[in-house]
Amino acid sequence: MKWMAGFGPVLLAAGVVASGGQAATGAPVQLPPGAGLQLVEAHCTSCHGLDFITKQPRGRDEAFWAGNIARMIDTHGAEIPPADAKAITAYLGRAFT
């Protein structure tokens, strides 16, 4: 069963994508308005729902978000241009700090 341990994040991501980014209540997740929101919606939702973002611990700075975005690009193959990654990082740093 040890070999299955690595499937946890995959199954979680599949469940998030299958949920369509909806909160546990079934209502669509709404992110705060601001510069960069459209980039988040365009790039981030190609792999996971918006609730993946809203479930992250509050109080994180831009460095936290930059690390997550870098991981999405480097590990998961997200195709986010550097200028968009910078704008997404700034938005998430403002909206979810």
mmCIF file of C-alpha atoms in Angstrom:
data_model
loop_
_atom_site.group_PDB
_atom_site.id
_atom_site.type_symbol
_atom_site.label_atom_id
_atom_site.label_comp_id
_atom_site.label_asym_id
_atom_site.label_seq_id
_atom_site.Cartn_x
_atom_site.Cartn_y
_atom_site.Cartn_z
ATOM 1 C CA MET A 1 0.000 0.000 0.000
ATOM 2 C CA LYS A 2 2.996 2.339 0.279
ATOM 3 C CA TRP A 3 2.943 2.823 -3.472
ATOM 4 C CA MET A 4 -0.501 4.424 -3.176
ATOM 5 C CA ALA A 5 0.732 7.176 -0.860
ATOM 6 C CA GLY A 6 1.831 9.272 -3.821
ATOM 7 C CA PHE A 7 -1.670 9.252 -5.276
ATOM 8 C CA GLY A 8 -3.170 11.395 -2.519
ATOM 9 C CA PRO A 9 -2.374 14.766 -4.147
ATOM 10 C CA VAL A 10 -3.440 13.443 -7.550
ATOM 11 C CA LEU A 11 -6.775 12.259 -6.218
ATOM 12 C CA LEU A 12 -7.263 15.506 -4.325
ATOM 13 C CA ALA A 13 -6.538 17.547 -7.445
ATOM 14 C CA ALA A 14 -8.913 15.383 -9.473
ATOM 15 C CA GLY A 15 -11.643 15.974 -6.918
ATOM 16 C CA VAL A 16 -11.046 19.712 -6.952
ATOM 17 C CA VAL A 17 -11.175 19.869 -10.739
ATOM 18 C CA ALA A 18 -14.267 17.674 -10.805
ATOM 19 C CA SER A 19 -15.970 19.991 -8.330
ATOM 20 C CA GLY A 20 -15.671 22.881 -10.783
ATOM 21 C CA GLY A 21 -14.134 25.134 -8.170
ATOM 22 C CA GLN A 22 -17.182 25.112 -5.964
ATOM 23 C CA ALA A 23 -17.173 25.517 -2.233
ATOM 24 C CA ALA A 24 -18.411 22.706 0.004
ATOM 25 C CA THR A 25 -21.822 24.390 -0.016
ATOM 26 C CA GLY A 26 -22.030 23.942 -3.794
ATOM 27 C CA ALA A 27 -21.866 27.687 -4.417
ATOM 28 C CA PRO A 28 -19.259 28.900 -6.921
ATOM 29 C CA VAL A 29 -16.100 30.290 -5.339
ATOM 30 C CA GLN A 30 -15.734 34.040 -5.729
ATOM 31 C CA LEU A 31 -12.282 35.571 -5.444
ATOM 32 C CA PRO A 32 -11.827 39.198 -4.379
ATOM 33 C CA PRO A 33 -11.668 41.707 -7.236
ATOM 34 C CA GLY A 34 -8.322 43.162 -8.170
ATOM 35 C CA ALA A 35 -5.584 43.386 -10.757
ATOM 36 C CA GLY A 36 -4.523 39.844 -11.644
ATOM 37 C CA LEU A 37 -7.860 38.152 -10.929
ATOM 38 C CA GLN A 38 -8.488 37.377 -14.601
ATOM 39 C CA LEU A 39 -5.026 35.804 -14.878
ATOM 40 C CA VAL A 40 -5.739 33.604 -11.857
ATOM 41 C CA GLU A 41 -9.034 32.521 -13.367
ATOM 42 C CA ALA A 42 -7.424 31.843 -16.756
ATOM 43 C CA HIS A 43 -4.268 30.038 -15.667
ATOM 44 C CA CYS A 44 -4.990 28.446 -12.310
ATOM 45 C CA THR A 45 -8.351 26.928 -13.136
ATOM 46 C CA SER A 46 -6.888 24.954 -16.024
ATOM 47 C CA CYS A 47 -5.615 22.504 -13.359
ATOM 48 C CA HIS A 48 -7.649 23.080 -10.187
ATOM 49 C CA GLY A 49 -10.671 24.869 -8.845
ATOM 50 C CA LEU A 50 -10.590 28.289 -7.228
ATOM 51 C CA ASP A 51 -11.354 26.662 -3.886
ATOM 52 C CA PHE A 52 -7.808 25.273 -3.949
ATOM 53 C CA ILE A 53 -6.676 28.895 -3.569
ATOM 54 C CA THR A 54 -9.220 29.916 -0.949
ATOM 55 C CA LYS A 55 -8.394 26.887 1.218
ATOM 56 C CA GLN A 56 -4.759 27.935 1.620
ATOM 57 C CA PRO A 57 -3.831 29.267 5.071
ATOM 58 C CA ARG A 58 -4.310 33.013 5.480
ATOM 59 C CA GLY A 59 -1.437 35.269 6.407
ATOM 60 C CA ARG A 60 0.912 34.075 3.675
ATOM 61 C CA ASP A 61 3.038 36.619 1.863
ATOM 62 C CA GLU A 62 3.976 36.916 -1.793
ATOM 63 C CA ALA A 63 6.971 34.616 -1.262
ATOM 64 C CA PHE A 64 4.570 31.809 -0.297
ATOM 65 C CA TRP A 65 2.497 32.358 -3.421
ATOM 66 C CA ALA A 66 5.589 32.718 -5.623
ATOM 67 C CA GLY A 67 6.819 29.357 -4.346
ATOM 68 C CA ASN A 68 3.470 27.718 -5.063
ATOM 69 C CA ILE A 69 3.313 29.177 -8.556
ATOM 70 C CA ALA A 70 6.908 28.084 -9.253
ATOM 71 C CA ARG A 71 5.974 24.568 -8.106
ATOM 72 C CA MET A 72 2.942 24.548 -10.388
ATOM 73 C CA ILE A 73 5.174 25.536 -13.308
ATOM 74 C CA ASP A 74 8.232 23.398 -12.516
ATOM 75 C CA THR A 75 6.599 20.282 -11.091
ATOM 76 C CA HIS A 76 3.147 20.218 -12.616
ATOM 77 C CA GLY A 77 3.910 21.780 -16.003
ATOM 78 C CA ALA A 78 1.636 24.811 -15.729
ATOM 79 C CA GLU A 79 2.206 27.039 -18.744
ATOM 80 C CA ILE A 80 2.270 30.463 -17.127
ATOM 81 C CA PRO A 81 4.421 33.169 -18.753
ATOM 82 C CA PRO A 82 6.786 34.938 -16.321
ATOM 83 C CA ALA A 83 4.921 38.265 -16.510
ATOM 84 C CA ASP A 84 1.627 36.514 -15.730
ATOM 85 C CA ALA A 85 3.212 34.545 -12.865
ATOM 86 C CA LYS A 86 4.450 37.818 -11.373
ATOM 87 C CA ALA A 87 0.988 39.420 -11.659
ATOM 88 C CA ILE A 88 -0.704 36.326 -10.189
ATOM 89 C CA THR A 89 1.763 36.312 -7.289
ATOM 90 C CA ALA A 90 1.073 39.987 -6.578
ATOM 91 C CA TYR A 91 -2.701 39.465 -6.719
ATOM 92 C CA LEU A 92 -2.667 36.436 -4.424
ATOM 93 C CA GLY A 93 -0.293 38.196 -2.039
ATOM 94 C CA ARG A 94 -2.704 41.121 -1.755
ATOM 95 C CA ALA A 95 -5.944 39.165 -1.731
ATOM 96 C CA PHE A 96 -5.017 36.295 0.594
ATOM 97 C CA THR A 97 -2.464 37.671 3.022
#
